[in-house]
Coordinates of C-alpha atoms and ligand atoms in Angstrom, one line a residue:
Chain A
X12 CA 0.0 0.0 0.0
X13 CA 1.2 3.3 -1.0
X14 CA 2.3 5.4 2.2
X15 CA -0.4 7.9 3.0
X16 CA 0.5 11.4 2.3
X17 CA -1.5 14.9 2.1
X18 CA -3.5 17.3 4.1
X19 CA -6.2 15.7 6.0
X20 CA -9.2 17.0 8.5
X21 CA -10.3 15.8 12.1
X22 CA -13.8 14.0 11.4
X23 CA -15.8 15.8 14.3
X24 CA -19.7 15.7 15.4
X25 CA -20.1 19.2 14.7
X26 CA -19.6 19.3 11.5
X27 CA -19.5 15.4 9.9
X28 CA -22.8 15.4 8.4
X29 CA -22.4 18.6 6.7
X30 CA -18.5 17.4 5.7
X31 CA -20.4 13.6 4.7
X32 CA -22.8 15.9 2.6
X33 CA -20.8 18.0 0.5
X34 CA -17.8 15.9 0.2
X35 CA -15.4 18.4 -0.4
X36 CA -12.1 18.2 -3.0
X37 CA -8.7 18.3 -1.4
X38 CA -8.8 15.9 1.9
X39 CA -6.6 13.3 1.6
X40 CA -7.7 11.3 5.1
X41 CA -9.8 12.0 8.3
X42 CA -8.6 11.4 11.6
X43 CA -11.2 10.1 14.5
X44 CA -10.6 9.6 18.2
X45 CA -11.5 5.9 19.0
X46 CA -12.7 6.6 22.2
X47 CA -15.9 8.7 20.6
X48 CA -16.7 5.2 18.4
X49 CA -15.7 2.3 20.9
X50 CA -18.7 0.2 21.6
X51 CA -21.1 3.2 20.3
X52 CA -23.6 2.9 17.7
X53 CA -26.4 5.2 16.6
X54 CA -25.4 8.2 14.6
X55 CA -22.0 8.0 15.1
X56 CA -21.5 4.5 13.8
X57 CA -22.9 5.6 10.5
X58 CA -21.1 8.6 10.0
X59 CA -18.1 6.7 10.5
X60 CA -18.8 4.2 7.8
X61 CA -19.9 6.9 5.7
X62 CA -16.3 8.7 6.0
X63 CA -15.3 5.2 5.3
X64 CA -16.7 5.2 2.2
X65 CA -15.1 8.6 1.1
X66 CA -11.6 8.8 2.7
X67 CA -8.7 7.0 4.4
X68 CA -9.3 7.2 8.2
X69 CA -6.9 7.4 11.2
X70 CA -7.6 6.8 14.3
X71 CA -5.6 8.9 17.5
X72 CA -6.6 7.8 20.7
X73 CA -6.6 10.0 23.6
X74 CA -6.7 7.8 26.5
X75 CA -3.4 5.5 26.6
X76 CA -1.0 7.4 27.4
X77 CA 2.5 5.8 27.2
X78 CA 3.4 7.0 30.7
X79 CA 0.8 5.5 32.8
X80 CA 2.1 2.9 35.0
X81 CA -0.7 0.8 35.9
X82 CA -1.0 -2.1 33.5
X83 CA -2.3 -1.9 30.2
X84 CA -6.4 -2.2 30.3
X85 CA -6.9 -5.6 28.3
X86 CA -10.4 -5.3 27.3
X87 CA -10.6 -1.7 26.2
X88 CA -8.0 -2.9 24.3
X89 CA -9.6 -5.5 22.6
X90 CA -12.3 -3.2 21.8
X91 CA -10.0 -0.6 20.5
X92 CA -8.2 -3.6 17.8
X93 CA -11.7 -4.0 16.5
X94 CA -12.4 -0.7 16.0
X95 CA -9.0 -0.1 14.1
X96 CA -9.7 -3.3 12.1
X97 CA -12.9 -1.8 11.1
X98 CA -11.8 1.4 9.9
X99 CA -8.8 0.0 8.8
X100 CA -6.0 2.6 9.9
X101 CA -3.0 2.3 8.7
X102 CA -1.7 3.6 11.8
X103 CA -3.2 4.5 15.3
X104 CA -1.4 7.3 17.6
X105 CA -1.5 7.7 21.2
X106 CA -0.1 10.5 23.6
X107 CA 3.3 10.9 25.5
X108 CA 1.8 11.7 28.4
X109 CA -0.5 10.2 31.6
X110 CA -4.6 10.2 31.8
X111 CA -4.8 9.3 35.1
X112 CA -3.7 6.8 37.9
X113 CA -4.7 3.3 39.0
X114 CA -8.5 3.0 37.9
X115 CA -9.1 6.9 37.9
X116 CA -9.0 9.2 34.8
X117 CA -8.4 12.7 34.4
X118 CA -9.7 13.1 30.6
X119 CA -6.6 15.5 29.9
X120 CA -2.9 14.8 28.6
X121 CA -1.0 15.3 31.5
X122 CA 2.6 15.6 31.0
X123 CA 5.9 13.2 32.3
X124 CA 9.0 14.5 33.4
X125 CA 11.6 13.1 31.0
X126 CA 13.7 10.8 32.9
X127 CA 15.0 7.1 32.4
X128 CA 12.6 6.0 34.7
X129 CA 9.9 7.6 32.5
X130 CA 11.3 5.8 29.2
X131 CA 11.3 2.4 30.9
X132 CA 7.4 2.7 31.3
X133 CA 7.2 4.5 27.8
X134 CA 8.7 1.9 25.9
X135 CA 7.8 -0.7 27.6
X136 CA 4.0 0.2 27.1
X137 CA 4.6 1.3 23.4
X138 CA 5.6 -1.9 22.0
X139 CA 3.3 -3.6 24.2
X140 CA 0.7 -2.1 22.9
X141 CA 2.1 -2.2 19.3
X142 CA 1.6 -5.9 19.9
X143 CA -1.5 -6.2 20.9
X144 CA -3.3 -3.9 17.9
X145 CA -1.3 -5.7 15.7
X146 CA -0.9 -2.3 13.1
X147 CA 2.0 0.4 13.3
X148 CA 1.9 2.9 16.3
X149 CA 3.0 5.8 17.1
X150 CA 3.0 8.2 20.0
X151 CA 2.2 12.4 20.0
X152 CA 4.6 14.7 21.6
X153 CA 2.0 17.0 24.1
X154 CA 1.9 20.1 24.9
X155 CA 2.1 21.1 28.8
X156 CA 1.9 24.4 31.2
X157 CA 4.0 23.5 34.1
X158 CA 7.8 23.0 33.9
X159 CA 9.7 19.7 33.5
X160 CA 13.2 20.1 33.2
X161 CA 15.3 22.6 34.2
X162 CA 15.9 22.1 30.2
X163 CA 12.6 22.2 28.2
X164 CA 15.1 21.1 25.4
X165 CA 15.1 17.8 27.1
X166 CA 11.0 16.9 26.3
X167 CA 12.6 16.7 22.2
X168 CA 15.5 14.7 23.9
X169 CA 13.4 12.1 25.7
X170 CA 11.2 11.6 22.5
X171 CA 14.4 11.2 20.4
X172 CA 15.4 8.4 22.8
X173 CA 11.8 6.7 22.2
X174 CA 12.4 6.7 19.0
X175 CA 16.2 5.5 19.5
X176 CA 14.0 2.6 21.0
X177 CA 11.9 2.1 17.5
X178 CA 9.2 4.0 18.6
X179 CA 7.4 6.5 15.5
X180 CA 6.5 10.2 16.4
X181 CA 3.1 11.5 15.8
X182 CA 4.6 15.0 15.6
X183 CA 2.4 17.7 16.8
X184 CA 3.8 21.1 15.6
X185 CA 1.6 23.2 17.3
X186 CA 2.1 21.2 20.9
X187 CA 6.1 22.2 19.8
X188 CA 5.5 25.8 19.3
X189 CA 2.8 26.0 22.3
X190 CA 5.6 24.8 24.7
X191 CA 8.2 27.0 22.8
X192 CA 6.0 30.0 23.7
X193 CA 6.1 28.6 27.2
X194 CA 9.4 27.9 28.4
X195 CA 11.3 30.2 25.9
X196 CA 13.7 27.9 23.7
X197 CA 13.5 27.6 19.8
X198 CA 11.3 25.6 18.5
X199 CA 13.4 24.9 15.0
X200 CA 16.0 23.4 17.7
X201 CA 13.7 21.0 19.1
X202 CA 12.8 19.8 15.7
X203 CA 16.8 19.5 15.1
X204 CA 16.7 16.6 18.1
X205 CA 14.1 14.5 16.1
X206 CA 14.9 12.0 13.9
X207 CA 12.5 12.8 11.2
X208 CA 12.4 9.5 9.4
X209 CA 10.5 8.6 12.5
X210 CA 7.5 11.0 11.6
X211 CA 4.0 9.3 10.4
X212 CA 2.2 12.2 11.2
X213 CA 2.0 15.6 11.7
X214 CA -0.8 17.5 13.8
X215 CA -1.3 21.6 13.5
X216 CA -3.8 23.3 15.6
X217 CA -4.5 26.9 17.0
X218 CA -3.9 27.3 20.6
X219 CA -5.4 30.3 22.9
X220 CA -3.2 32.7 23.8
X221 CA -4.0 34.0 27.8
X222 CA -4.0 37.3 29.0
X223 CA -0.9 36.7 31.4
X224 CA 0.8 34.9 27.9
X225 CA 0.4 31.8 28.7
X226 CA -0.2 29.9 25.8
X227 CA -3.3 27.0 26.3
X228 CA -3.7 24.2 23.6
X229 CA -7.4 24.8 22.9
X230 CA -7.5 23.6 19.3
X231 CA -10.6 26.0 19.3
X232 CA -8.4 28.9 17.4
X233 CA -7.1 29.0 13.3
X234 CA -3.4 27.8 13.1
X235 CA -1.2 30.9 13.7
X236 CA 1.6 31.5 10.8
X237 CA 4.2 30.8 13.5
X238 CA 3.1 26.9 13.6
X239 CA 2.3 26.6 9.9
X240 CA 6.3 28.3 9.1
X241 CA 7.4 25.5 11.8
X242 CA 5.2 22.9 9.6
X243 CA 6.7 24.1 6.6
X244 CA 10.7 24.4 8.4
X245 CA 9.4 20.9 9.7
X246 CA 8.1 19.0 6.0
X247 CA 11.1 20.5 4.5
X248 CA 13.0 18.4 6.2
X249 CA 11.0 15.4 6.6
X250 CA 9.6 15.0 3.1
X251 CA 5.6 14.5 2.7
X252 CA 3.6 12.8 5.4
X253 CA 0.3 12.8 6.1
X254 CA -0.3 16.4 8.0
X255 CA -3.8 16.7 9.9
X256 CA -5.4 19.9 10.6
X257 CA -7.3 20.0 14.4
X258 CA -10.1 21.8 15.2
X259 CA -11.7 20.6 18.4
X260 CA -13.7 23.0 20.1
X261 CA -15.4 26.8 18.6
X262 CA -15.6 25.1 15.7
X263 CA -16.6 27.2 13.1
X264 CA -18.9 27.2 9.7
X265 CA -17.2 24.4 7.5
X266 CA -16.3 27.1 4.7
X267 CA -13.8 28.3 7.0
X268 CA -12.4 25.4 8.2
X269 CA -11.8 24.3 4.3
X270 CA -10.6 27.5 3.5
X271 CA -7.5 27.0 6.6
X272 CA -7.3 23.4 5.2
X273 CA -6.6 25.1 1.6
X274 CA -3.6 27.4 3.2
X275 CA -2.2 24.0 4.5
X276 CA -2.2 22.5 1.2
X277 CA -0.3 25.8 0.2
X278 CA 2.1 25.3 2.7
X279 CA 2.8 21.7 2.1
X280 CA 2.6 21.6 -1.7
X281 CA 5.5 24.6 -0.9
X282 CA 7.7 22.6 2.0
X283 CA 7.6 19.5 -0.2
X284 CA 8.1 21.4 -3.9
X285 CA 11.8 21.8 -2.9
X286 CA 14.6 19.6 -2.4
X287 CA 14.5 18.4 1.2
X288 CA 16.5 19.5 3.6
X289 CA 18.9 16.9 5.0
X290 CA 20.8 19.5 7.0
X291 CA 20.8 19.4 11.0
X292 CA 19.8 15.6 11.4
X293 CA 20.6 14.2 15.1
Chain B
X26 CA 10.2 21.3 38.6
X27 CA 9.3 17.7 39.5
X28 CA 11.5 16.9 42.7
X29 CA 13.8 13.9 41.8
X30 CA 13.1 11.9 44.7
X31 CA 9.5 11.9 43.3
X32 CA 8.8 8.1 41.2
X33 CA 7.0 8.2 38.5
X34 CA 4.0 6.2 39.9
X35 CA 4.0 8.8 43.5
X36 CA 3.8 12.3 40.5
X37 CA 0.8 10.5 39.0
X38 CA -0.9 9.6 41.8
X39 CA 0.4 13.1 43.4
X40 CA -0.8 15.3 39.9
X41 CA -4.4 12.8 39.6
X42 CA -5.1 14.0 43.8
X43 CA -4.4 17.7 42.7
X44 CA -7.1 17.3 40.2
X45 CA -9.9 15.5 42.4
X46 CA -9.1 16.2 46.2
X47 CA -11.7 18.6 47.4
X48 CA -9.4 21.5 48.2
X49 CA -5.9 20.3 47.9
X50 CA -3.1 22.7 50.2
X51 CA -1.1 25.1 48.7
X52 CA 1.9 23.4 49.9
X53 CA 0.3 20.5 47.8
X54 CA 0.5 22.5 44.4
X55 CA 3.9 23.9 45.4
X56 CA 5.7 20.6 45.5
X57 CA 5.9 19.9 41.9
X58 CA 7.3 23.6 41.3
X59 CA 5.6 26.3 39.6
X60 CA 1.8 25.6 41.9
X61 CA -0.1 28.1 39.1
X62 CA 0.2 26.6 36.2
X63 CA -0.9 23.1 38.4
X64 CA -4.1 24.8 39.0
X65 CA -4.3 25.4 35.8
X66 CA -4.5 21.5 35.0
X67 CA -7.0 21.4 38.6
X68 CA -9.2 24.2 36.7
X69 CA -9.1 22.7 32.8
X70 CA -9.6 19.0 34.2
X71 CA -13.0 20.0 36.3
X72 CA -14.6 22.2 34.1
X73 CA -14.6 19.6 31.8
X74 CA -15.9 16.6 33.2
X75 CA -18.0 18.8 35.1
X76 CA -18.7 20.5 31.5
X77 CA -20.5 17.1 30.0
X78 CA -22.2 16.4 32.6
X79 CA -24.3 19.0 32.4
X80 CA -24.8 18.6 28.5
X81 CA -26.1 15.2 29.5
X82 CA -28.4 16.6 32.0
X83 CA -29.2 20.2 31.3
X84 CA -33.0 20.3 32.8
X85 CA -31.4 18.3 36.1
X86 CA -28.7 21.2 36.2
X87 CA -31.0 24.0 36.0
X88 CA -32.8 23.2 38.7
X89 CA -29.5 23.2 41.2
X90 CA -28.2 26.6 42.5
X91 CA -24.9 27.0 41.1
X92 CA -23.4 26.9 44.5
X93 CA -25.2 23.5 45.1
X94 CA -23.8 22.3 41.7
X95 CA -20.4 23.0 41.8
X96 CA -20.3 21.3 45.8
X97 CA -22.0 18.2 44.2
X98 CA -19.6 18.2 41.6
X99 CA -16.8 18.7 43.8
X100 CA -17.8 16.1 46.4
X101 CA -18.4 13.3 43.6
X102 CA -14.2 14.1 42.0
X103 CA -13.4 13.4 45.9
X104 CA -15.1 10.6 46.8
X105 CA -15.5 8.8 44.0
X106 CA -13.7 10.2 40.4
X107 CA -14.1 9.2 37.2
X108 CA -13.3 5.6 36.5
X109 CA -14.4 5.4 32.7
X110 CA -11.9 6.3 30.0
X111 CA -15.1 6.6 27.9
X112 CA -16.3 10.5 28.1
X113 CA -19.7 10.4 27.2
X114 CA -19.9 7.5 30.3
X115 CA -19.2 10.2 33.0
X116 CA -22.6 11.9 32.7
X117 CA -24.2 8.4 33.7
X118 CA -21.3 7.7 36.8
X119 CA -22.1 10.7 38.5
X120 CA -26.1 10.5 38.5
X121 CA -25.2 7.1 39.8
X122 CA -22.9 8.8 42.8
X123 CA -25.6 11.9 43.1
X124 CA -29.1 10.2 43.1
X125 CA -28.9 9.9 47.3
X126 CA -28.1 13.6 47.2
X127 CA -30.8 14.4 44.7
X128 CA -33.7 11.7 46.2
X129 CA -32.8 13.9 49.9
X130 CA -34.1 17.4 47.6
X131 CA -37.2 18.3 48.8
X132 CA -38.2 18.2 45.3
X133 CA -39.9 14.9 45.3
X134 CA -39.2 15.0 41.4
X135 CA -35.8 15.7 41.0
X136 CA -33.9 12.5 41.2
X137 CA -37.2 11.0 38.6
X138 CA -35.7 14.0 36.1
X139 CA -32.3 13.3 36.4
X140 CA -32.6 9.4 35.7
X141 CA -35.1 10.1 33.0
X142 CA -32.1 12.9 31.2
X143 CA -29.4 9.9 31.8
X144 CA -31.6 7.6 29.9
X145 CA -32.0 9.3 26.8
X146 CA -28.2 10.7 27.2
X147 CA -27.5 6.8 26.9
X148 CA -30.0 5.4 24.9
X149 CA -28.8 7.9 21.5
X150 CA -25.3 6.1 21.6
X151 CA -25.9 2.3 22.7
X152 CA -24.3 -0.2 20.2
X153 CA -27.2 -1.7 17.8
X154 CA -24.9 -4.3 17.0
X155 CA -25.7 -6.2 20.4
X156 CA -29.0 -6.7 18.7
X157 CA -29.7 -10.4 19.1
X158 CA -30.4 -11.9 15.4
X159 CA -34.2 -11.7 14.8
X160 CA -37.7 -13.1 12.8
X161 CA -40.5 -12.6 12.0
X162 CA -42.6 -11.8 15.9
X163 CA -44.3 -15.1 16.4
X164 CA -45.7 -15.8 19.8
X165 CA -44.2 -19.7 20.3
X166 CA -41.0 -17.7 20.3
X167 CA -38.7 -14.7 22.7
X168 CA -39.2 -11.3 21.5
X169 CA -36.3 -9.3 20.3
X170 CA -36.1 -5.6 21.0
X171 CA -34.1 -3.3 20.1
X172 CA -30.6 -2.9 22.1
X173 CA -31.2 0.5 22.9
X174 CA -35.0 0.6 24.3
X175 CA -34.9 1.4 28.5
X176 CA -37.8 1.4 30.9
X177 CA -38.7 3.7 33.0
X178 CA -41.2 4.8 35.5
X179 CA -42.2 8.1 37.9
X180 CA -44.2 9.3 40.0
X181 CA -44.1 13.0 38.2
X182 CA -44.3 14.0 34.6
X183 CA -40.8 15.0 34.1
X184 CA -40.4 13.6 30.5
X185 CA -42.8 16.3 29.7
X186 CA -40.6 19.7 29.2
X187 CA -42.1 22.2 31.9
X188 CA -40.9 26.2 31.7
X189 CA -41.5 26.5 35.3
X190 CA -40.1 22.9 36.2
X191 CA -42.6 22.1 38.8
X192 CA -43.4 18.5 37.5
X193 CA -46.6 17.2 38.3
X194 CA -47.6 14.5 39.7
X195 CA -48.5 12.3 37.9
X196 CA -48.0 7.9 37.5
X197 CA -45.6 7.6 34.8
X198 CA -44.7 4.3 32.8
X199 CA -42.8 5.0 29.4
X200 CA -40.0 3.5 27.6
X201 CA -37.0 5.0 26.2
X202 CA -35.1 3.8 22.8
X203 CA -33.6 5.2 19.7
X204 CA -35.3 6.3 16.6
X205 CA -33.5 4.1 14.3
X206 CA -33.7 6.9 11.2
X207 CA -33.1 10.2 13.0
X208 CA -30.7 8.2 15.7
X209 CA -32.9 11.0 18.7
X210 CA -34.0 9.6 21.7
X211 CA -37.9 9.0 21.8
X212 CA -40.1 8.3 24.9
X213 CA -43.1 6.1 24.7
X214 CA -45.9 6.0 27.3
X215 CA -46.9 3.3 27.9
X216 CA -50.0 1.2 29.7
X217 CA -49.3 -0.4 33.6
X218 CA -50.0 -3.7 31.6
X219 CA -47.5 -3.1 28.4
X220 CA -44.9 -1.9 30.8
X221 CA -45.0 -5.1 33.1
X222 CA -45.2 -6.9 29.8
X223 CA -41.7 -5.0 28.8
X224 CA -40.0 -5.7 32.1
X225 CA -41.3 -9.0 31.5
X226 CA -39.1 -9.8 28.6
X227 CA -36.3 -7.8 30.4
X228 CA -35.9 -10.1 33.4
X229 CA -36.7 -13.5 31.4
X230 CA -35.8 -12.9 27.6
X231 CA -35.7 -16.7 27.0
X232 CA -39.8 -16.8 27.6
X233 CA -42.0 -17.1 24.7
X234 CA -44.4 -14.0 24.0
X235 CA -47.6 -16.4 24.9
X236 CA -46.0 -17.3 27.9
X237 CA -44.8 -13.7 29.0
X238 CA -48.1 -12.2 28.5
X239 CA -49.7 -15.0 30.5
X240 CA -47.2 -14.2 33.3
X241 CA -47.6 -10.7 33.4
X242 CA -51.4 -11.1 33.2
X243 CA -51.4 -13.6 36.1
X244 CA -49.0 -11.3 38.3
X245 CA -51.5 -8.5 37.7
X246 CA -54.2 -10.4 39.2
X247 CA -56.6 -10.2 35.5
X248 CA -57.4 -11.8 33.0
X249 CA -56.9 -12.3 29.0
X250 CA -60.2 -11.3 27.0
X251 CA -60.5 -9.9 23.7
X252 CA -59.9 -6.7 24.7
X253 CA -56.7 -7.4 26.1
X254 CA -56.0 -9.6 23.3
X255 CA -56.8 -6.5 20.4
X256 CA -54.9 -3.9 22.4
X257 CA -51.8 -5.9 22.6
X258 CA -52.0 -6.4 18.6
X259 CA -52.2 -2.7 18.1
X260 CA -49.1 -2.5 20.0
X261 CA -47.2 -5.1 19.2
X262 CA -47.6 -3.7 15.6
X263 CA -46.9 -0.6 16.5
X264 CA -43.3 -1.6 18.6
X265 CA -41.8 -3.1 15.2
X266 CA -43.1 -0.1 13.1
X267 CA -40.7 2.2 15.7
X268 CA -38.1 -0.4 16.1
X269 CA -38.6 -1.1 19.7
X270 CA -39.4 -4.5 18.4
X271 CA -37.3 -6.1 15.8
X272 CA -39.1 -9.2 15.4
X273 CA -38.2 -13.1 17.2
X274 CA -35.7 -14.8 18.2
X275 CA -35.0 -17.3 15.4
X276 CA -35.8 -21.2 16.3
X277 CA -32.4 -22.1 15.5
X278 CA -31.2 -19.5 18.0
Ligands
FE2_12 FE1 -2.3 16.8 18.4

């Protein structure tokens, strides 16, 4: 099968029957959280089969994150294989991060401190789980608020490791300039650490921007030019991959949303035009 | 910063307690360095699962005083926090923590509104492929209904919308299940009789329909006459039309 490249859209309530509808040119793929279609039927069963019908789909979980310690959860598992089976992903994602602890769940992406204790448990949960869906996975970089490292250059550091392991990088470029914003260091550096063969993914997003500064990953605003020039420093470099625009919450009319998803095909069509960059590879 | 002699396992547990306990100490948010931005997380994590919960229950909600919301809410993270990794599931674990708190309001109709919200929350997203395989409805054999239909009963109107939200009293015997073209939530009222008959095949799906409505007849103390007999058609007819009935259990099954 021929790697999947292109611009792509997250498949949300809000807007999939109107998306389903007019099936608009230029997405290459959709992207669904599992979680929302586990065990669910109704509506959202048949808007999934009907974005079956029109578009590659991949599926990015949000609640098994690779630094949780507790075992892995068997059954949701299992449910979560079939689902991926059904949809056929040619990949699933999770986050580098913690939901929770023991049997409780927070429903955010909380972050881990970047240690070797933390990418014992990492790895060790990443190829586990690798096993068990039986399809490629690969994990997200997340953005996060409160400090980590005295170095917040050592976040791209641990995920290089990771990856040093044979993990793939679900590369948020957003999550990368959010926490840029945050802790002060350069975001095109961070990007330096990564092995970029490693990428399967990319994710951009618009993030709120606090009175105080602080920036929040909403994925309720448009993408910012700083995080599509970071996409565009980032595709350079990697070569084409499939690049997934997220809109979570404010969503607005779908016009809008295709008309950001167009400036991303600019951008891409413009990173992967030229010869890639094989400069300032860790 | 995260102090080093912290594992990883004691900063989860530490971070997850930040989030949930009822009102963790300053000294609590200042031990994993920069205590702001923790209640950042604290603020974020709550106002989202409290967030759902009230887009599951909105009439429910209303009728709470903010104050009294938020120390419901507050009290359920502590005592007992969310043990789904399914979202749309938290709505349904809290009303199961709050109904004592609700049934003690002095509004004798408050807990009736809440389960009755929960139910249609629910009933829109259960799986239809649990259906059981089904026939043609023939009496000599189970019914088969619909995964998502629920039962419920009240002693106030509450699946009637009210401005004023003073439910009245009022017996109440509907059931709950999922239009299967628009995928909305539809309530059915429903007779004393067709609702024991409805429990009936609940509690002992493996009964023919001859033999559940002779049980549920004898348990109500009457008897079958034509009346009973036309009535039940009508009905019966009517349940596979909506898709609250899909048919029989095949005889092979
Ligand atoms: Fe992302």
């Amino acid at each position: 099968m021929k790697k999947l490249t292109g611009v792509g859209l997250g498949f949300r309530a809000k807007m999939a029957d109107e998306l389903i509808a007019r099936s608009p040119e230029g997405i290459d793929f959709v992207e669904i959280h599992p979680e929302n279609y586990v065990s669910r039927g109704g509506i959202f069963r048949r808007r999934l089969h009907a974005a079956m019908e029109r578009w590659p789909v991949l599926t990015h979980g949000l609640t098994c994150g690779f630094g949780q310690t507790e075992p892995v959860d068997g059954e949701y598992l299992t449910s979560l294989t079939a689902l991926l089976q059904e949809v056929n992903t040619p990949w699933h994602s999770e986050h580098l991060c913690f939901g929770g602890a023991g049997d409780t769940f927070v429903h955010d992406l909380l972050p881990l401190p970047p240690r070797p204790e933390t990418l014992e448990v990492a790895a060790a949960r990443f190829f586990e789980m690798q096993d068990r869906i039986g399809r490629p996975l690969s994990f997200e970089n997340v953005s996060y608020y409160a400090p980590m490292s005295a170095d917040p250059l050592d976040e791209a550091r641990f995920c290089q490791s990771l990856i040093e392991r044979g993990a793939k990088i679900m590369l948020d470029v957003n999550n990368v300039y959010v926490n840029s914003q945050n802790f002060g260091f350069d975001p095109r550096e961070w990007i330096n650490l990564i092995d970029l063969d490693a990428v399967v993914q990319m994710h951009v997003a618009g993030h709120e921007v606090r009175e105080d500064g602080l920036r929040i990953d909403t994925h309720g605003e448009p993408v910012p030019d700083p995080v599509f020039e970071l996409l565009e420093y980032t595709l350079r470099r990697s070569g084409p991959r499939a690049v997934l625009l997220e809109r979570d919450n404010n969503i607005p009319e779908l016009d809008t949303l295709l008309a950001e998803l167009s400036r991303l095909r600019e951008v891409y069509d413009r990173a992967i035009a030229q010869p890639r960059n094989l400069e300032a590879r860790p | 910063m995260i102090p080093a002699d912290l594992s990883l396992e004691a900063y989860e547990d530490h971070v997850v307690a930040l989030c949930f306990s009822a009102a963790p100490a300053e000294t609590d948010f200042a031990r994993l360095g920069a205590p702001e931005r923790w209640k950042i997380y604290r603020r974020m994590v709550r106002s989202r699962i409290s967030k759902v919960c009230v887009s599951a229950m909105p009439r429910t909600m209303r009728c709470l005083p903010e104050e009294r919301r938020k120390a419901l809410f507050s009290q359920w993270m502590a005592e007992d926090p969310p043990r789904t990794r399914i979202f749309r599931e938290l709505p349904v674990q809290f009303g199961a923590w709050a109904k004592p708190h609700l049934l003690a309001d002095s509004r004798a109709w408050l807990s009736e509104l809440a389960e009755y919200e929960l139910l249609s929350w629910t009933v829109r997203t259960v799986d239809e492929r649990n259906a059981q395989p089904s026939e043609a409805l023939s009496f000599e054999r189970p019914v088969v209904m619909s995964p998502s239909v629920r039962l419920f009963s009240a002693a106030h109107a509450v699946h009637i919308k009210r401005a004023d939200e003073a439910y009245p009293q009022e017996r109440v015997f509907a059931c709950l299940y999922r239009d299967p073209d628009t995928s909305k939530a539809v309530t059915m009222s429903l007779s004393p009789f067709i609702y024991d008959l409805m429990r009936r095949w609940h509690i002992a799906p493996a009964e023919s329909l001859t033999e559940s409505v002779q049980r549920t007849v004898t348990a109500r103390g009457s008897g079958i006459d034509t009346k009973l007999i036309d009535g039940l058609s009508g009905v019966l007819a009517d349940f596979l039309q909506r898709g609250v009935l899909l048919g029989s259990l095949p005889s092979s099954a």
